[in-house]
Coordinates of C-alpha atoms in Angstrom, one line a residue:
Chain F
M1190 CA -10.5 27.1 -26.5
T1191 CA -10.0 30.5 -27.3
R1192 CA -13.5 31.0 -28.0
F1193 CA -14.8 29.1 -24.4
R1194 CA -12.0 31.6 -23.0
V1195 CA -14.0 34.5 -24.8
M1196 CA -17.2 33.1 -24.2
L1197 CA -16.6 32.6 -20.2
A1198 CA -15.5 36.3 -20.1
A1199 CA -18.4 37.4 -21.6
V1200 CA -20.7 35.2 -19.2
L1201 CA -18.9 36.2 -16.4
L1202 CA -18.7 39.9 -16.7
A1203 CA -22.6 40.1 -17.5
G1204 CA -23.1 38.1 -14.7
S1205 CA -20.8 41.1 -12.7
V1206 CA -22.6 43.7 -14.7
G1207 CA -26.1 42.4 -12.7
G1208 CA -26.7 39.6 -15.7
A1209 CA -29.9 39.8 -16.2
S1210 CA -30.2 38.7 -19.1
A1211 CA -26.8 36.5 -18.8
Q1212 CA -26.0 33.3 -20.6
T1213 CA -26.1 30.3 -17.5
M1214 CA -22.7 29.5 -15.9
S1215 CA -21.6 25.8 -16.0
Y1216 CA -22.2 24.0 -13.1
A1217 CA -18.3 23.8 -12.4
D1218 CA -18.1 27.8 -12.8
A1219 CA -21.6 28.3 -10.9
A1220 CA -20.0 26.1 -7.8
G1221 CA -16.5 27.5 -8.3
L1222 CA -17.9 30.9 -7.6
L1223 CA -19.6 29.6 -4.7
A1224 CA -16.4 28.5 -3.2
Q1225 CA -14.9 31.2 -4.2
S1226 CA -17.0 33.9 -3.2
C1227 CA -18.7 32.3 0.6
G1228 CA -15.9 29.2 1.2
K1229 CA -15.1 31.1 4.5
D1230 CA -19.2 31.9 5.4
I1231 CA -20.1 28.3 4.8
Q1232 CA -17.1 27.3 6.8
K1233 CA -18.3 30.0 9.7
Y1234 CA -22.3 29.1 9.6
C1235 CA -23.0 26.1 7.8
S1236 CA -19.8 23.5 8.5
T1237 CA -22.5 21.0 9.8
V1238 CA -24.7 20.7 6.4
N1239 CA -24.1 19.7 3.1
L1240 CA -23.8 20.8 -0.1
G1241 CA -27.0 18.0 -1.4
N1242 CA -30.3 17.9 -0.5
G1243 CA -30.9 21.7 -0.3
A1244 CA -29.0 21.8 3.2
L1245 CA -26.6 24.3 2.2
V1246 CA -29.3 26.8 0.4
A1247 CA -31.3 26.3 2.9
C1248 CA -28.9 27.4 6.1
M1249 CA -26.8 30.0 3.5
D1250 CA -30.5 31.5 3.3
K1251 CA -31.2 31.4 6.8
N1252 CA -27.6 33.4 7.2
I1253 CA -28.3 35.3 4.4
T1254 CA -27.8 38.6 6.7
K1255 CA -24.6 37.8 8.2
V1256 CA -22.6 36.6 5.1
N1257 CA -19.9 38.8 3.5
A1258 CA -21.2 41.1 0.4
Q1259 CA -19.5 39.6 -2.7
C1260 CA -20.7 35.8 -0.9
K1261 CA -24.3 37.2 -0.9
A1262 CA -24.4 38.9 -4.5
D1263 CA -22.3 35.4 -5.6
Y1264 CA -24.8 33.3 -4.0
A1265 CA -27.1 35.1 -5.5
A1266 CA -25.9 34.6 -9.1
A1267 CA -24.4 31.1 -8.5
Q1268 CA -28.6 29.9 -7.8
A1269 CA -29.8 32.3 -10.6
S1270 CA -27.5 30.1 -12.6
I1271 CA -28.0 26.9 -11.4
A1272 CA -31.6 27.0 -11.6
K1273 CA -32.2 28.3 -15.2
R1274 CA -29.6 25.8 -16.4
D1275 CA -31.5 23.2 -14.9
A1276 CA -35.4 24.4 -16.0
A1277 CA -33.5 24.3 -19.6
Q1278 CA -32.2 21.4 -19.4
D1279 CA -35.5 19.8 -18.3
S1280 CA -37.4 21.9 -20.7
I1281 CA -35.4 20.6 -24.0
V1282 CA -36.7 17.8 -25.0
K1283 CA -40.0 19.6 -25.2
V1284 CA -38.9 22.6 -26.5
C1285 CA -37.0 21.1 -29.1
N1286 CA -39.4 18.5 -30.2
A1287 CA -40.9 20.5 -33.4
D1288 CA -37.4 21.2 -34.6
A1289 CA -36.6 17.6 -33.9
A1290 CA -39.0 16.4 -36.1
R1291 CA -38.5 18.3 -39.0
L1292 CA -34.6 18.8 -39.1
C1293 CA -33.6 15.6 -37.5
P1294 CA -36.5 13.1 -38.6
G1295 CA -36.6 9.2 -37.3
M1296 CA -33.3 10.2 -35.6
I1297 CA -33.0 7.9 -32.5
P1298 CA -31.7 10.1 -29.8
Q1299 CA -27.8 8.2 -28.6
D1300 CA -25.0 9.5 -27.3
G1301 CA -25.7 12.9 -28.4
N1302 CA -26.2 12.8 -32.4
L1303 CA -29.6 14.3 -31.8
L1304 CA -28.2 17.7 -30.0
S1305 CA -25.1 17.6 -33.0
C1306 CA -28.2 17.4 -35.6
L1307 CA -29.5 20.7 -33.8
L1308 CA -26.5 22.3 -33.4
E1309 CA -25.4 21.8 -37.5
A1310 CA -28.8 23.8 -38.2
T1311 CA -28.5 25.8 -35.8
K1312 CA -29.2 29.0 -38.6
V1313 CA -32.8 27.0 -39.3
V1314 CA -33.7 25.5 -35.4
S1315 CA -35.9 27.3 -33.5
G1316 CA -35.2 30.9 -31.4
A1317 CA -37.0 29.3 -28.0
C1318 CA -35.3 26.2 -29.1
N1319 CA -31.8 27.2 -29.7
Q1320 CA -32.0 29.6 -26.6
A1321 CA -33.0 26.6 -24.4
I1322 CA -29.7 24.6 -25.9
T1323 CA -27.7 27.8 -24.8
D1324 CA -29.2 27.9 -21.2
A1325 CA -28.4 24.1 -20.8
G1326 CA -25.1 24.1 -21.3
Y1327 CA -24.8 22.0 -24.8
R1328 CA -23.6 24.5 -27.5
Chain O
M72 CA -9.4 3.3 -23.8
T73 CA -7.9 5.7 -20.7
S74 CA -4.5 4.1 -19.6
P75 CA -4.6 3.5 -16.1
L76 CA -1.4 6.2 -16.5
I77 CA -3.6 8.5 -17.6
R78 CA -6.0 8.0 -15.6
F79 CA -3.8 7.7 -12.2
A80 CA -2.5 12.1 -13.8
L81 CA -6.0 12.5 -13.8
A82 CA -6.3 12.4 -10.0
A83 CA -3.3 13.9 -9.2
A84 CA -4.4 17.1 -11.6
L85 CA -7.9 16.9 -9.6
T86 CA -5.8 17.0 -6.5
F87 CA -4.7 20.5 -7.6
A88 CA -7.5 21.8 -9.1
A89 CA -8.8 23.9 -6.0
A90 CA -7.9 27.4 -6.9
P91 CA -7.5 26.5 -10.9
A92 CA -7.3 29.4 -13.3
V93 CA -9.9 29.3 -16.1
A94 CA -7.9 27.1 -18.5
Q95 CA -7.1 24.7 -16.8
T96 CA -10.5 24.1 -15.3
S97 CA -11.8 23.9 -18.8
L98 CA -8.9 21.3 -19.4
N99 CA -10.6 19.0 -16.2
N100 CA -13.9 19.4 -17.6
S101 CA -13.4 17.8 -21.1
Q102 CA -11.0 15.3 -18.9
I103 CA -13.4 13.9 -17.1
L104 CA -15.6 13.8 -20.6
Q105 CA -13.3 11.8 -22.0
G106 CA -12.9 9.9 -18.7
L107 CA -16.3 8.3 -18.5
Q108 CA -17.3 8.3 -22.4
G109 CA -16.8 5.2 -24.5
L110 CA -18.9 2.0 -23.1
T111 CA -18.2 -0.8 -25.3
D112 CA -20.3 -3.7 -25.7
T113 CA -17.4 -6.3 -25.0
A114 CA -17.1 -4.1 -21.1
P115 CA -18.0 -6.6 -18.5
V116 CA -21.4 -6.0 -16.6
I117 CA -21.5 -5.0 -12.5
T118 CA -23.6 -3.8 -10.7
A119 CA -23.8 -1.3 -7.5
Q120 CA -24.6 -4.7 -5.5
Q121 CA -21.9 -7.1 -6.8
M122 CA -19.8 -4.7 -6.0
R123 CA -20.9 -5.0 -2.6
D124 CA -20.5 -8.5 -2.5
Q125 CA -17.3 -8.2 -3.6
V126 CA -16.0 -5.8 -0.6
Q127 CA -17.7 -8.1 1.7
A128 CA -16.0 -11.4 0.4
H129 CA -12.7 -9.5 0.3
M130 CA -13.1 -8.7 3.7
V131 CA -13.8 -12.4 5.0
Q132 CA -11.1 -14.2 3.2
Y133 CA -8.9 -11.3 4.1
P134 CA -9.2 -11.1 8.2
G135 CA -5.7 -9.8 8.6
E136 CA -3.8 -6.5 9.1
A137 CA -3.8 -3.7 6.6
L138 CA -0.4 -3.7 5.7
T139 CA -0.5 -7.7 5.1
R140 CA -3.6 -8.1 2.8
P141 CA -4.2 -7.8 -1.0
S142 CA -5.9 -4.9 -2.3
L143 CA -9.2 -5.9 -3.7
A144 CA -9.1 -6.4 -7.4
L145 CA -12.4 -5.4 -9.2
H146 CA -11.3 -6.1 -12.7
L147 CA -13.1 -3.1 -13.5
D148 CA -10.4 -1.5 -16.1
K149 CA -11.8 -1.9 -19.9
L150 CA -15.0 0.3 -17.8
P151 CA -14.9 4.2 -18.8
Q152 CA -14.0 5.1 -15.0
I153 CA -12.4 8.9 -13.3
N154 CA -10.5 9.0 -10.4
V155 CA -11.2 12.3 -8.5
Q156 CA -10.2 13.9 -5.3
I157 CA -13.0 15.0 -2.7
Q158 CA -12.3 16.8 0.1
F159 CA -14.5 16.0 3.1
R160 CA -14.2 17.0 6.5
L161 CA -12.5 15.4 8.6
N162 CA -14.2 11.4 9.5
S163 CA -17.3 13.2 8.0
A164 CA -19.1 13.5 4.7
I165 CA -19.7 16.8 4.7
I166 CA -18.0 18.3 1.0
D167 CA -15.8 20.3 1.9
P168 CA -16.4 23.9 -0.5
S169 CA -13.1 24.0 -3.0
S170 CA -14.5 21.0 -3.8
Y171 CA -17.5 22.0 -5.3
R172 CA -16.6 23.4 -7.9
T173 CA -14.6 19.5 -9.1
L174 CA -18.2 18.1 -8.2
G175 CA -20.0 20.8 -10.5
S176 CA -17.3 20.0 -13.1
I177 CA -18.8 16.3 -13.2
A178 CA -22.2 16.6 -13.4
D179 CA -20.9 18.8 -16.3
A180 CA -19.9 16.0 -17.9
M181 CA -23.2 14.0 -16.9
H182 CA -24.7 16.9 -18.0
N183 CA -23.0 16.5 -22.1
P184 CA -25.5 15.3 -24.5
I185 CA -22.7 12.3 -25.1
L186 CA -23.4 10.7 -21.5
H187 CA -27.0 11.2 -20.8
G188 CA -28.2 8.3 -22.3
Y189 CA -25.3 6.7 -19.4
K190 CA -25.4 5.5 -15.4
F191 CA -22.8 5.5 -13.3
I192 CA -21.5 4.0 -10.0
V193 CA -19.7 6.0 -7.8
T194 CA -17.6 4.7 -5.6
G195 CA -15.9 6.3 -2.4
N196 CA -12.6 5.0 -1.1
T197 CA -10.4 5.5 1.9
D198 CA -6.3 4.7 2.9
V199 CA -5.8 2.1 5.4
T200 CA -5.9 4.3 8.3
G201 CA -8.2 3.7 11.0
S202 CA -10.8 1.1 11.6
R203 CA -11.9 -0.7 8.2
E204 CA -16.0 -1.2 9.3
T205 CA -15.6 2.5 10.2
N206 CA -13.4 3.3 6.9
L207 CA -16.2 1.2 5.0
K208 CA -19.1 3.1 6.9
L209 CA -18.0 6.4 6.0
S210 CA -17.0 5.7 2.0
Q211 CA -20.2 5.1 1.8
A212 CA -21.8 8.1 3.5
R213 CA -19.3 10.1 1.2
A214 CA -20.3 8.1 -2.0
D215 CA -24.0 8.8 -1.1
A216 CA -22.9 12.9 0.0
V217 CA -21.5 13.2 -3.9
V218 CA -24.4 11.5 -5.5
T219 CA -26.9 13.4 -3.4
A220 CA -25.1 16.3 -4.2
L221 CA -25.0 15.8 -8.1
T222 CA -29.0 14.9 -8.3
T223 CA -30.3 17.2 -6.5
T224 CA -28.2 20.5 -6.6
F225 CA -26.9 19.5 -9.5
N226 CA -29.8 18.2 -11.2
V227 CA -28.8 14.8 -12.6
N228 CA -31.2 12.0 -12.6
P229 CA -31.6 9.8 -9.8
S230 CA -32.2 6.8 -11.9
R231 CA -28.4 7.4 -13.7
L232 CA -26.2 7.1 -10.1
E233 CA -25.6 4.4 -7.5
A234 CA -23.1 5.4 -4.5
V235 CA -21.1 2.1 -3.1
G236 CA -18.5 2.9 -0.1
L237 CA -15.2 0.5 -0.9
G238 CA -14.0 1.5 1.9
E239 CA -10.3 0.5 2.1
E240 CA -10.4 -2.4 -0.2
V241 CA -9.2 -1.0 -3.2
L242 CA -6.1 1.2 -3.1
L243 CA -5.1 3.1 -6.0
D244 CA -1.3 2.6 -4.8
S245 CA -1.2 -0.8 -3.1
K246 CA 2.3 -0.4 -2.1
N247 CA 1.4 2.8 -0.2
P248 CA -1.9 1.8 1.6
T249 CA -1.7 4.9 4.0
S250 CA -1.1 7.0 1.4
A251 CA -3.9 9.8 0.5
I252 CA -3.8 9.2 -2.8
N253 CA -6.2 6.1 -2.2
R254 CA -8.6 8.4 -0.5
R255 CA -10.6 9.3 -3.5
V256 CA -14.1 8.7 -5.3
Q257 CA -13.8 7.0 -8.4
I258 CA -17.0 6.8 -10.9
F259 CA -17.5 4.5 -13.5
T260 CA -19.7 4.2 -16.4
V261 CA -21.6 1.1 -16.4
G262 CA -24.3 1.1 -18.8
R263 CA -27.4 2.9 -20.8
V264 CA -30.4 4.4 -19.2
G265 CA -33.3 1.9 -19.4
A266 CA -30.5 -1.4 -19.6
K267 CA -30.8 -3.6 -16.8

């Protein structure tokens, strides 16, 4: 728990500094940040569009010059984090395939067992796979 | 298996999660994960269509006034499940920003490798205020909005999710059918990906 909070604090700190190499936020934190910084602007400019299907993003992009500065910055940070996390999740099977075959041979992925195996073997897992696991939020 | 009492407490906890402290949020995340995991082989098998059929049958069987008819019992207590309060705009399926974080938490749980191989049914529920037909449509639209947000904004594979509007038929607190506690989104873990 404490470790998680320290990690989260580090993530938030890195994010606020500029965050080029920041770890991805959880979806909850990214969405929470968006709501916190942009809630009022969303009510003002985008109250008739929904979160899904890219509708909110399209509306926010259209109104980005009108929203408050904090919202503008945090909207970009939240979007970038979500995109990075999505990409890491989508890539993980491919990126970690060789590591899984080498370190967890014959394992049929179920209920998180393959990831547990890769996490246990963190020290000998390839850098790319470790990074993908981190960015995907699986650590 | 989570007891109904704990589930109720979870729903209540999430209701007040609009401006959460960091520690509180992570607790909620793990509660969502806990609530949705542990589907057993002996759990009942249910499809979205069967749920819709049960709602229709219930509406035909009990056409009376809301306060006099029984709540529909889906008998799904053996399925892993959570009740969450998602705030929508009045009479609309637009999700309020105050609930974005909750949706993100649900997405985090569904992306957790422990739940990766599973499918879910997302149900929308209203209280008994307003017309029954309108509530059925609204609850479907709201369940659809939640599923769309999860699958598009938060990258959950669409093949894992189905949305079912249950209208005002399935009350969490059947003794107080107009209570806000009945307005909720309930998510059930219903099977493995790839299984029929």
